[in-house]
Short mmCIF file of C-alpha atoms and ligand atoms in Angstrom, two decimals:
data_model
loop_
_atom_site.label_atom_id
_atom_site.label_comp_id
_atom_site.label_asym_id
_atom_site.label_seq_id
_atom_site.Cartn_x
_atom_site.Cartn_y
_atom_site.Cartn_z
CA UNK A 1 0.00 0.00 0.00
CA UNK A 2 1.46 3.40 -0.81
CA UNK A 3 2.25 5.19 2.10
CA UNK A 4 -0.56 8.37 1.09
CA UNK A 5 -3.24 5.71 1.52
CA UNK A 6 -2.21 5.61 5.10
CA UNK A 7 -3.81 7.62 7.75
CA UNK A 8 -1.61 9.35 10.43
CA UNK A 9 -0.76 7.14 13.32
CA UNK A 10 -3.22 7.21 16.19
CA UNK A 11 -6.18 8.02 13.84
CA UNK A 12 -9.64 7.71 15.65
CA UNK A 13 -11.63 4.84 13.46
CA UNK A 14 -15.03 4.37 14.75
CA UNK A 15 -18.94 3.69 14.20
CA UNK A 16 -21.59 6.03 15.71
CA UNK A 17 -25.06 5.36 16.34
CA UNK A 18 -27.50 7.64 19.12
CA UNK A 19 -29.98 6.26 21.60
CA UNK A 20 -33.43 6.52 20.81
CA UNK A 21 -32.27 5.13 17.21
CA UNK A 22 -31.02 1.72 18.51
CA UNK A 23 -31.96 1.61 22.48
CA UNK A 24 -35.40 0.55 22.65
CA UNK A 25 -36.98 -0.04 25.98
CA UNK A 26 -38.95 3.60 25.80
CA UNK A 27 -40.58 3.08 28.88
CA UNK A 28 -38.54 0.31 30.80
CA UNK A 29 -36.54 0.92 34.01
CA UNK A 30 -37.91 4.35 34.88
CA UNK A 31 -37.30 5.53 31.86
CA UNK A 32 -39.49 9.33 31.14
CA UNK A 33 -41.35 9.79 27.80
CA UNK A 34 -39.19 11.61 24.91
CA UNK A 35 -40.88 14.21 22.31
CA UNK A 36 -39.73 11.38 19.77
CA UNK A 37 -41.64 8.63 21.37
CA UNK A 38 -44.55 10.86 21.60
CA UNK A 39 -44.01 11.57 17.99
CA UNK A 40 -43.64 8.49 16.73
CA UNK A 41 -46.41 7.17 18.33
CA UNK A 42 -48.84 9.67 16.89
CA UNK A 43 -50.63 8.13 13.68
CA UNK A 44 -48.90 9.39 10.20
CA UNK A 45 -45.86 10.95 11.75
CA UNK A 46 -43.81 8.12 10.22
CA UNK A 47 -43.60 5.51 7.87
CA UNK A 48 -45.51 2.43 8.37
CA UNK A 49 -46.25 3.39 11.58
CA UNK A 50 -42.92 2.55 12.94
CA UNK A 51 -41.79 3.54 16.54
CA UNK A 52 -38.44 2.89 18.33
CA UNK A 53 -40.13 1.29 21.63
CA UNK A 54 -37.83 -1.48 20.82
CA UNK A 55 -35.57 -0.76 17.65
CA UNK A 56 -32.54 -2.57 17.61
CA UNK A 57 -33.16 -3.70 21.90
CA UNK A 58 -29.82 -2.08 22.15
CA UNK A 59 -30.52 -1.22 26.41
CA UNK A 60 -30.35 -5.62 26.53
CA UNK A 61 -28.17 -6.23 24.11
CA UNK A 62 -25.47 -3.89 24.55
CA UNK A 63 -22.75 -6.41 25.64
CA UNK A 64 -23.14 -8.54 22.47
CA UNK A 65 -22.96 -5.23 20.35
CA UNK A 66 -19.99 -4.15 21.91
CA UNK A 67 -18.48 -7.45 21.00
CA UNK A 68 -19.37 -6.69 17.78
CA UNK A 69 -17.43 -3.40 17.67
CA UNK A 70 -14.52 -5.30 19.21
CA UNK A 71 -14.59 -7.90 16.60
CA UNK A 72 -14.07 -5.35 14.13
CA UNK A 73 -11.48 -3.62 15.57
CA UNK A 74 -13.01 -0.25 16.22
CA UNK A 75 -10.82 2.58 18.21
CA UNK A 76 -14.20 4.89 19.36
CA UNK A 77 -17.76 4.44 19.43
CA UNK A 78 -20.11 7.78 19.37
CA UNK A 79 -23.26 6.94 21.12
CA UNK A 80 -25.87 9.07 22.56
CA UNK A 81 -27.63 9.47 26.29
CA UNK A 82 -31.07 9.58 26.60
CA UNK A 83 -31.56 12.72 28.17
CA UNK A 84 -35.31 11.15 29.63
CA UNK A 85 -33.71 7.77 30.70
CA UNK A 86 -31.68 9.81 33.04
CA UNK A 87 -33.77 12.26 33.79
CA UNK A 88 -37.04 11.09 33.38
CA UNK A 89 -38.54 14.73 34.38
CA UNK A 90 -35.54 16.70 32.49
CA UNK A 91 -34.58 18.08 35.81
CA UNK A 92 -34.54 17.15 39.24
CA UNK A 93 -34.51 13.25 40.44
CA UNK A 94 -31.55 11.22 38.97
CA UNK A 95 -33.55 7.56 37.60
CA UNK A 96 -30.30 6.11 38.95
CA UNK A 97 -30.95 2.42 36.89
CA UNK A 98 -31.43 4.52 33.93
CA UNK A 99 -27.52 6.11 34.42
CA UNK A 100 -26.37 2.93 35.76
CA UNK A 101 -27.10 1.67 32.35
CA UNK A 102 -24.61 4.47 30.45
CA UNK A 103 -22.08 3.33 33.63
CA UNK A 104 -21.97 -0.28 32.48
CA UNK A 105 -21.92 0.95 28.76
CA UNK A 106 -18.80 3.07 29.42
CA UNK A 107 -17.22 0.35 30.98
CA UNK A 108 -17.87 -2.19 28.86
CA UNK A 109 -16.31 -0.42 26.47
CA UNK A 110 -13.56 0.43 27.92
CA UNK A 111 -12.25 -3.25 29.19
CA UNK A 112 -13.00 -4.15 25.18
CA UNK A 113 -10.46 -1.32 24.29
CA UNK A 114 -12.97 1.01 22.70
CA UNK A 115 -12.55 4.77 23.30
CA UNK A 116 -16.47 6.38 24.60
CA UNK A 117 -17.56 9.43 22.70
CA UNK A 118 -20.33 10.78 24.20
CA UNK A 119 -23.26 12.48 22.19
CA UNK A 120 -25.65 14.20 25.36
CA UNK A 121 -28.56 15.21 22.90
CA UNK A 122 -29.41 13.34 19.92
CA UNK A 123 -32.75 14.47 19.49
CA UNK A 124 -34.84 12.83 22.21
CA UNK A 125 -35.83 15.80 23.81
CA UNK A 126 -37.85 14.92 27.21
CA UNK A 127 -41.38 15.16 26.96
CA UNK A 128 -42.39 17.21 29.76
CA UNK A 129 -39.67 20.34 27.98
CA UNK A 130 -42.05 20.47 25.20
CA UNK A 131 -45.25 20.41 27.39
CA UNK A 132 -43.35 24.18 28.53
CA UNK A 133 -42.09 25.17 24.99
CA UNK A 134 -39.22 22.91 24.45
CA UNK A 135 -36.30 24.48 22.87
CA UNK A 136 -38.08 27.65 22.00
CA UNK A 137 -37.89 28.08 25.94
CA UNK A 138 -34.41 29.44 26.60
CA UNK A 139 -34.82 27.94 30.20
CA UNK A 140 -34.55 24.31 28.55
CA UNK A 141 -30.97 25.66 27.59
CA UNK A 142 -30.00 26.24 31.16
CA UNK A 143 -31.53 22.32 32.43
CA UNK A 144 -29.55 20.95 29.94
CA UNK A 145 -26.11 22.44 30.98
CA UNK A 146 -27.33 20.59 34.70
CA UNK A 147 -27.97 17.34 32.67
CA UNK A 148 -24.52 17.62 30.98
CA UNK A 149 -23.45 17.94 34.83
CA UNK A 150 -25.04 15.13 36.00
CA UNK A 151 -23.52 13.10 32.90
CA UNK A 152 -20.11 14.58 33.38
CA UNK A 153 -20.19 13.78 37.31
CA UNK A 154 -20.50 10.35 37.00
CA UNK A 155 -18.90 9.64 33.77
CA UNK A 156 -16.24 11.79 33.49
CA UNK A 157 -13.71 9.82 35.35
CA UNK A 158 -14.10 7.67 32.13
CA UNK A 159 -15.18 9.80 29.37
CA UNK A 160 -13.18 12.25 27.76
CA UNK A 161 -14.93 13.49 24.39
CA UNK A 162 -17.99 15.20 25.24
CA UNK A 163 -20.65 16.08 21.83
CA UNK A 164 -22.81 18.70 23.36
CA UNK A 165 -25.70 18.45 20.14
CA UNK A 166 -25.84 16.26 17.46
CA UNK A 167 -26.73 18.25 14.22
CA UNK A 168 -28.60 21.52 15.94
CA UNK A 169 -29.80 22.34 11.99
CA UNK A 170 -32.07 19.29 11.93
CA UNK A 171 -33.68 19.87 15.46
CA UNK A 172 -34.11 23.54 14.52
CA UNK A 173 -35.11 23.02 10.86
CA UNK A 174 -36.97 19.80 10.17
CA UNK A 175 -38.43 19.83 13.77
CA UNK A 176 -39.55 23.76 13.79
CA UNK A 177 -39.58 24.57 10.09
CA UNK A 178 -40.64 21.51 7.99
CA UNK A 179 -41.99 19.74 10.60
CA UNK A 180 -40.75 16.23 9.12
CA UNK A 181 -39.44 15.30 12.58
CA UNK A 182 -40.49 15.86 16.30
CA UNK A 183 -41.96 18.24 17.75
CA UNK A 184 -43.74 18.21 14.34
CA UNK A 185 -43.93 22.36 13.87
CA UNK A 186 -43.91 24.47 10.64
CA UNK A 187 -42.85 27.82 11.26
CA UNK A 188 -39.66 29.56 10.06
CA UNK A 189 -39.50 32.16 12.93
CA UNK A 190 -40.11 29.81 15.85
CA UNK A 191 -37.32 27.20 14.24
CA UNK A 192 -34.49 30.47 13.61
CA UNK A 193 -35.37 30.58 17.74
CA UNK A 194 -34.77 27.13 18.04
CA UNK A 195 -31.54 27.06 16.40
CA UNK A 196 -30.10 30.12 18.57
CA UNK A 197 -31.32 28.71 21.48
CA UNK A 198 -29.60 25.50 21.20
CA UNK A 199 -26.44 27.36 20.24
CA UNK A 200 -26.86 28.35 23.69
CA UNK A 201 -27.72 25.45 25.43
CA UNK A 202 -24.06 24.33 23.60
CA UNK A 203 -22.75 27.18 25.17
CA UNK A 204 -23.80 26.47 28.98
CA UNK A 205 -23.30 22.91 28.56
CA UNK A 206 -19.73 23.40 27.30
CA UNK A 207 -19.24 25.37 30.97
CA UNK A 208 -20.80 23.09 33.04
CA UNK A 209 -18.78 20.03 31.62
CA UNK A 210 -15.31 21.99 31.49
CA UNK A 211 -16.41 22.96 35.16
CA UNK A 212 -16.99 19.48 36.24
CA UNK A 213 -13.96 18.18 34.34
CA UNK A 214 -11.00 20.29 33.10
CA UNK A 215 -9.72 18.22 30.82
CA UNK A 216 -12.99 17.53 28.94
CA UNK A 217 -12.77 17.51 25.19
CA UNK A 218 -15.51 19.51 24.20
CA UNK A 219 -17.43 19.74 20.70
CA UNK A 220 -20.08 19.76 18.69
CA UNK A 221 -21.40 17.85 16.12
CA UNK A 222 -22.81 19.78 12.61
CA UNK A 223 -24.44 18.31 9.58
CA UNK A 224 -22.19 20.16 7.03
CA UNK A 225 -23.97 19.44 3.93
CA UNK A 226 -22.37 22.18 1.48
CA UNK A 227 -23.95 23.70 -1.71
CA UNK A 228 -21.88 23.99 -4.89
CA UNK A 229 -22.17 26.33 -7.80
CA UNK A 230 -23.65 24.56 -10.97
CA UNK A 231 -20.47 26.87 -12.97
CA UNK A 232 -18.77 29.90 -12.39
CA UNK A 233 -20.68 31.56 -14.00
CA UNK A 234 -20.80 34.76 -10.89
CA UNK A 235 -24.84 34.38 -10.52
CA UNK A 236 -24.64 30.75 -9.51
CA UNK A 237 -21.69 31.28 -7.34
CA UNK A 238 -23.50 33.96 -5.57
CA UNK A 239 -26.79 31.73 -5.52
CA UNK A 240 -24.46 28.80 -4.07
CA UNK A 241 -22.82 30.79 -1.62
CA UNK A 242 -26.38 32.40 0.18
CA UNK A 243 -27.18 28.48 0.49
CA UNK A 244 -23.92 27.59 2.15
CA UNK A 245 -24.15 30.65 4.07
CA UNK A 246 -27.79 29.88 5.39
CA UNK A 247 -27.36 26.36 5.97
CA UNK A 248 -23.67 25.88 7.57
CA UNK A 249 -22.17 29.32 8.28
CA UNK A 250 -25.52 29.83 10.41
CA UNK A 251 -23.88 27.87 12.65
CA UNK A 252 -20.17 27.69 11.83
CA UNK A 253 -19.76 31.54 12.01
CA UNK A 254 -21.76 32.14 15.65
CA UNK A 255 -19.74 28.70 16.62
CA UNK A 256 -16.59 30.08 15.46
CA UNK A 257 -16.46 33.82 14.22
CA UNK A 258 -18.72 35.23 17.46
CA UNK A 259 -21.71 36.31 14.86
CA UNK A 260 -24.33 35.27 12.60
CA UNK A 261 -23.79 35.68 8.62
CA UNK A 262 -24.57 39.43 7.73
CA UNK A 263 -26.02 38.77 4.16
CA UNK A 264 -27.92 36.16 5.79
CA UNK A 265 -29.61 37.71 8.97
CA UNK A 266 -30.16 40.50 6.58
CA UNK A 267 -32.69 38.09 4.11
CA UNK A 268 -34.54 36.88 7.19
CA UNK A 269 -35.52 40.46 7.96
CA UNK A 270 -38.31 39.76 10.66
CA UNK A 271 -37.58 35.91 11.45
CA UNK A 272 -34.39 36.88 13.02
CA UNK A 273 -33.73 35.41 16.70
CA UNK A 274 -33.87 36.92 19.52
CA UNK A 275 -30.26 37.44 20.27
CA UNK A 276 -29.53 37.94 24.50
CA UNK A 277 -26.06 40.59 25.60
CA UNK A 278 -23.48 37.90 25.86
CA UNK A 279 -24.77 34.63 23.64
CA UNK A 280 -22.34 35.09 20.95
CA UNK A 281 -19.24 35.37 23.59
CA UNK A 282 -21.01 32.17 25.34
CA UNK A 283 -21.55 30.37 22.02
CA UNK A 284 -18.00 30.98 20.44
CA UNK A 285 -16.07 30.01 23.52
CA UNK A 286 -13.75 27.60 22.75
CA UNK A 287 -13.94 24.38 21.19
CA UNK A 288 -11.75 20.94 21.31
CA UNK A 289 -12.82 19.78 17.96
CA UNK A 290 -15.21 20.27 15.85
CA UNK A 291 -17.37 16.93 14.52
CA UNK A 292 -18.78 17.17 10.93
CA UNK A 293 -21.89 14.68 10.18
CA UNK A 294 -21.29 14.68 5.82
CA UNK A 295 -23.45 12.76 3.76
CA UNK A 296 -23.92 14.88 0.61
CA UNK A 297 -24.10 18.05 -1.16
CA UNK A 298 -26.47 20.55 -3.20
CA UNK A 299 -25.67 21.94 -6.46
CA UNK A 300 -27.01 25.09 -7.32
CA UNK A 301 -27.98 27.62 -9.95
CA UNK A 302 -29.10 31.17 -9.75
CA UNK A 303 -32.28 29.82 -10.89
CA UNK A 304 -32.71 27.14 -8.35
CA UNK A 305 -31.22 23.43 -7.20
CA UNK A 306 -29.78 21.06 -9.77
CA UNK A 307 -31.22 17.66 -9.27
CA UNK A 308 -30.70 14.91 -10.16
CA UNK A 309 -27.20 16.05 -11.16
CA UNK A 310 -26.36 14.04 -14.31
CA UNK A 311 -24.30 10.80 -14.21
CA UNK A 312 -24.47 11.00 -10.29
CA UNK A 313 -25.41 7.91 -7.83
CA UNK A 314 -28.18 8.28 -5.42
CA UNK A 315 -28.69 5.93 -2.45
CA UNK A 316 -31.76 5.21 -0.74
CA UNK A 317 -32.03 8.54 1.08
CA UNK A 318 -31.95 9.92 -2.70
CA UNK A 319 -29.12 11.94 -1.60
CA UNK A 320 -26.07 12.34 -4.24
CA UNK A 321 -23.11 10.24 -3.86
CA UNK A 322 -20.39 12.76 -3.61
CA UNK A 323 -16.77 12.33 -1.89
CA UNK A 324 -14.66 14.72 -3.43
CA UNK A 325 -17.12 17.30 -1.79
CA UNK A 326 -15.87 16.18 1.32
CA UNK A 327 -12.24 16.94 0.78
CA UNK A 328 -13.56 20.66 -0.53
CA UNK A 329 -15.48 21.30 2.41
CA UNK A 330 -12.51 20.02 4.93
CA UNK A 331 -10.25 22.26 2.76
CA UNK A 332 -12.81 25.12 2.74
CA UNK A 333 -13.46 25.03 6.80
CA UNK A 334 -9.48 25.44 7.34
CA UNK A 335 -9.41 28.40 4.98
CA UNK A 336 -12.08 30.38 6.47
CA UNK A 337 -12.72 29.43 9.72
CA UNK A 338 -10.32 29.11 12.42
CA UNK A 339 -7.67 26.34 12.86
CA UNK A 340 -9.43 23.34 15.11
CA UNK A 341 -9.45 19.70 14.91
CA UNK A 342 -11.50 18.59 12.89
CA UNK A 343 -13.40 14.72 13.15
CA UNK A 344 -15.73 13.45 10.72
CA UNK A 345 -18.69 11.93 13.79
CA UNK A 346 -20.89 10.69 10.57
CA UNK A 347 -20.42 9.33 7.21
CA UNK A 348 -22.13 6.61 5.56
CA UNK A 349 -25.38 5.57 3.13
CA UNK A 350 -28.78 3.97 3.26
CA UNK A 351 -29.00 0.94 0.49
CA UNK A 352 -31.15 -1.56 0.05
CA UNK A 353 -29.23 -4.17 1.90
CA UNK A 354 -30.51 -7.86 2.02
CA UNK A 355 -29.73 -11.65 3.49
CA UNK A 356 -28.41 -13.04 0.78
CA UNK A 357 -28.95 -17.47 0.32
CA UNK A 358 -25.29 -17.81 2.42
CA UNK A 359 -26.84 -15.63 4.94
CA UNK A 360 -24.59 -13.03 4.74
CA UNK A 361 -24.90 -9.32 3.48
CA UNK A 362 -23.40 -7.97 0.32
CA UNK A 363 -22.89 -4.66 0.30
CA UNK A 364 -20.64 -3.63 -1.77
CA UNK A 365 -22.40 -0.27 -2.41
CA UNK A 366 -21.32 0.55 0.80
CA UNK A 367 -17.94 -0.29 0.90
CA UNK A 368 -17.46 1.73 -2.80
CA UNK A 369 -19.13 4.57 -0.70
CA UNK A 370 -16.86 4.56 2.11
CA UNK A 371 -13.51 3.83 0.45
CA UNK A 372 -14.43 6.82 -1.82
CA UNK A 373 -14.80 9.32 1.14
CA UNK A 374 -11.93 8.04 3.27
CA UNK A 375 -9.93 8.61 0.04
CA UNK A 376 -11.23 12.34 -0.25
CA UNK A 377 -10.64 12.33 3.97
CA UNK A 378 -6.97 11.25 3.46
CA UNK A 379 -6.22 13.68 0.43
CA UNK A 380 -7.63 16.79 2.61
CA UNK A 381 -5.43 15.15 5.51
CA UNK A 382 -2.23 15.58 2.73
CA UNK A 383 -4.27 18.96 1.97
CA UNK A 384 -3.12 20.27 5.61
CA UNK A 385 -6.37 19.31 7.25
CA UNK A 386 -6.20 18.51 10.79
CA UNK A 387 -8.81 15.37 10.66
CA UNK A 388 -8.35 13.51 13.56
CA UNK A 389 -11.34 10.84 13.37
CA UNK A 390 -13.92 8.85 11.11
CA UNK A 391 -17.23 7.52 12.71
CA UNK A 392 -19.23 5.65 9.85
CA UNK A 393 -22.81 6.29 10.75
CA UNK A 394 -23.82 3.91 11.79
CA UNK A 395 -22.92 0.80 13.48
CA UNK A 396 -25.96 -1.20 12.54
CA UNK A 397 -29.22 -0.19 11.13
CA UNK A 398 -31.53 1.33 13.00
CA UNK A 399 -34.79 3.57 13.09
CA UNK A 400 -34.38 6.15 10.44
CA UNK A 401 -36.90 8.91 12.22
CA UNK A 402 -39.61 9.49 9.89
CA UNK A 403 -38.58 7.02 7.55
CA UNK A 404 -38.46 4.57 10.05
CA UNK A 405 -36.65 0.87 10.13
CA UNK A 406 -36.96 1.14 5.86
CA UNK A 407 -33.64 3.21 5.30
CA UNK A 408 -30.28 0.59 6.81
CA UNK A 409 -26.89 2.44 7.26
CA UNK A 410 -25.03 0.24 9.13
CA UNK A 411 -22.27 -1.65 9.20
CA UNK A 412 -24.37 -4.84 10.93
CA UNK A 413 -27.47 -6.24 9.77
CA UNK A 414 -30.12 -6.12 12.58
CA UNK A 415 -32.71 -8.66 11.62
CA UNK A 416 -35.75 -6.79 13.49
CA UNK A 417 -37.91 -9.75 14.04
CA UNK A 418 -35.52 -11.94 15.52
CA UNK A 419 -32.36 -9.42 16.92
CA UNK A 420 -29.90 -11.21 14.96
CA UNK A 421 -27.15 -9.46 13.89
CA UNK A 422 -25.22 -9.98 10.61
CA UNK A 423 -22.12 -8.15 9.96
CA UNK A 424 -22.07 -6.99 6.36
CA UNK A 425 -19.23 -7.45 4.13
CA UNK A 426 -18.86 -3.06 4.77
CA UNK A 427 -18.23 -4.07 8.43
CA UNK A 428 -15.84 -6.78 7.35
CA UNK A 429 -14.10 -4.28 5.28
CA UNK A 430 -13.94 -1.64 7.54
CA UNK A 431 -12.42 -4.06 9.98
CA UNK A 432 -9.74 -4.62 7.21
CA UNK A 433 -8.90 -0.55 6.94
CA UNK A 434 -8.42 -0.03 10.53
CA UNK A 435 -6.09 -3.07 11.16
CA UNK A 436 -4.15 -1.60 8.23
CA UNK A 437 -4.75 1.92 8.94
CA UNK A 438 -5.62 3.49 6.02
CA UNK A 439 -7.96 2.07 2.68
CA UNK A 440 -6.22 -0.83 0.34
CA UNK A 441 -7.76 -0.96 -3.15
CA UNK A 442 -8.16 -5.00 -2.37
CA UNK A 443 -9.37 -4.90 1.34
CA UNK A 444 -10.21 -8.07 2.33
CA UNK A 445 -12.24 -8.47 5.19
CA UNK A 446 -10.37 -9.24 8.57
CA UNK A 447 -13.01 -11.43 9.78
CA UNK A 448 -14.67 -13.76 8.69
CA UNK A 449 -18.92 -13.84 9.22
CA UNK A 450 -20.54 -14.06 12.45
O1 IFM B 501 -29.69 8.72 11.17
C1 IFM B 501 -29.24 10.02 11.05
C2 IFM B 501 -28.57 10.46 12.33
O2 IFM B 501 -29.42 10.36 13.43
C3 IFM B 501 -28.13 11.90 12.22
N1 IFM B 501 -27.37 12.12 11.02
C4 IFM B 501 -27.87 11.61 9.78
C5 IFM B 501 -28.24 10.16 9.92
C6 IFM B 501 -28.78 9.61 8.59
O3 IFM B 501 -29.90 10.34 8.20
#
């Protein structure tokens, strides 16, 4: 293998998943109601009626899944905590079983040689916080810097990376704005809200958990999905660049430049948030690393998106296959924002993936997809990017929110009905790139089927 296939020694390979996805168990052990079990239990919300009240069982099963991840060799695993399963009110009482659970998780992990990275909100909002406004209620922002303080009390002898929000654009945007995903809402203004207030809840949670723990390493995990200019022709550019500028540098710049994008704030006229002395000093304080969730891109026109862009793939999610967009936006984040290190905490693809006659899964859509963007990762690495990490999302399929258990992204086969698990040939392979370090054009897989 040539030498630039390799990644740089001590490179963070992993597989990332996020509780309500994969836990199950919604109401088990104490356990409080989440806006996403509420959701998903409401009639039409999404797709054939599926619900996570038992997913992927990963609350009994955990052991045998962490085997799993040991089998293939991984370095980190990015999970998520329940914020309801811990606190089943979203303040107050402790549900100690439902924390004792995370304790055996982080230990488990540990004693198999697997690094914790620890997601605190992936979307599963507690109940009773919506019944009071959920994240439109700045006060939500301030109860979950005390859950990150609960978390970081008990874990942080353990822990180290901390992910304060998992992708705040799709809580603000599909939750507030679209409405595709819990709490289910449709209105611009209320979502722009949303999305600031969460900035801040980053902001107090990154305090609480650097006051709990010094040596935390804290970040923040954003779905960078990057429009591109159809030409160069200086209308399309300009078109391009609004898009980029509404849907990443909304949160890059207050993250990292201590204010919102002018051009931007100045389209949204009225919608603009409310904006309190201090958040942009709280929100821009600093960060460990930052974790970018890339799946795809847009391309654009002054007259409007390009799609489907000719001679492109699409997977399941009928999102563009697109690596070497990955190595521009990695390139384009060191040029204008400033220097951090960088992990990617998501990467991966929804195909149709099936039991073949041998019982195993062929995926080799997958693997294409993933040695494509490691090879894009490693040439922005040889590009000066500091890119520390790789989490494929995900582990093993899982409940795909609103489109429910019909999209699979992992790396394992769950066979709902009966638990089983099934690593793919993609797992097999990825097993094969981390012994080795880096992607080999003839990976073989380094283990055989389980
Ligand atoms: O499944 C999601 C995950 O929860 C957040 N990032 C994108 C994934 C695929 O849609």
């Amino acid at each position: 293998m040539a030498n630039n296939t390799l990644f740089p020694q001590g490179f963070v390979w992993g597989a990332a998943t996020a509780a309500y996805q994969i836990e199950g168990a919604w109401n088990l052990d104490g356990k409080g109601e989440s806006i996403w079990d509420a959701f998903s239990h409401t009639p039409g919300k999404v797709a054939n009626g599926d619900t996570a009240d038992v997913s992927c069982d990963h609350y009994h099963r955990f052991a045998e899944d962490i085997a799993l991840m040991r089998q293939m060799g991984l370095k980190a695993y990015r999970f998520s905590i329940s914020w309801p399963r811990v606190l089943p009110t979203g303040r107050g009482p402790v549900n100690w079983v439902g924390l004792d659970f995370y304790d055996r998780l982080v230990d488990t992990l540990l004693v198999a040689g697997i690094e914790p990275y620890i997601t605190l909100y992936h979307w599963d909002l507690p109940q009773v916080f919506q019944d009071i406004g959920g994240w439109e209620n700045r006060e939500v922002a301030s109860y979950f810097a005390d859950y990150a303080s609960v978390l970081v009390n008990r874990l942080g002898d353990r822990v180290r990376f901390w992910i304060t929000l998992n992708e705040p654009w799709v809580v603000a945007f599909l939750g507030y704005r679209t409405g595709e995903h819990a709490p289910g809402i449709t209105d611009e203004k209320r979502a722009l809200q949303v999305a600031h207030n969460l900035l801040v809840a980053h902001g107090l949670a990154a305090q609480a958990l650097r006051t709990h723990m010094p040596g935390a390493q804290v970040g923040i995990a954003l779905n960078l999905w990057p429009t591109e200019s159809v030409s160069n022709a200086s209308e399309d550019i300009a078109a391009a660049e609004l898009a980029w500028q509404k849907d990443c540098g909304w949160f890059l710049s207050p993250l990292l430049k201590a204010s919102y994008p002018s051009d931007v704030w100045e389209k949204y006229g009225e919608l603009v948030p409310d904006v309190a002395p201090g958040d942009l000093a709280l929100i821009s304080q600093r960060l460990d690393f930052l974790g970018i969730n890339y799946y795809s891109r847009t391309v654009m026109s002054a007259q409007g998106t390009v799609s489907p862009v000719a001679g492109s793939q699409y997977t399941e999610m009928g999102w563009e296959v697109q690596a070497p967009a990955l190595r521009r936006l990695l390139v384009r984040l060191k040029k204008d924002y400033q220097a951090i290190p960088l992990y990617i905490t998501e990467n991966g693809c929804a195909f149709k993936d099936e039991m073949s006659q041998d019982g195993q899964v062929h995926d080799q859509k997958r693997i294409d997809f993933l040695q494509q963007h490691l090879s894009q990762a490693r040439l922005a690495i040889g590009d000066g990017v500091d890119l520390r990490g790789f989490f494929v999302w995900s582990l093993m399929d899982n409940f795909e929110w609103a489109h429910g258990f019909n999209k699979r992204f992992g790396l394992v086969y769950v066979d709902y009905p009966t638990q089983k698990r099934i690593v793919k040939d993609s797992g097999k392979w990825y097993a094969q790139v981390i012994k080795q370090n880096g992607v080999m054009s003839n990976c073989k897989p380094a283990i055989s089927g389980v």
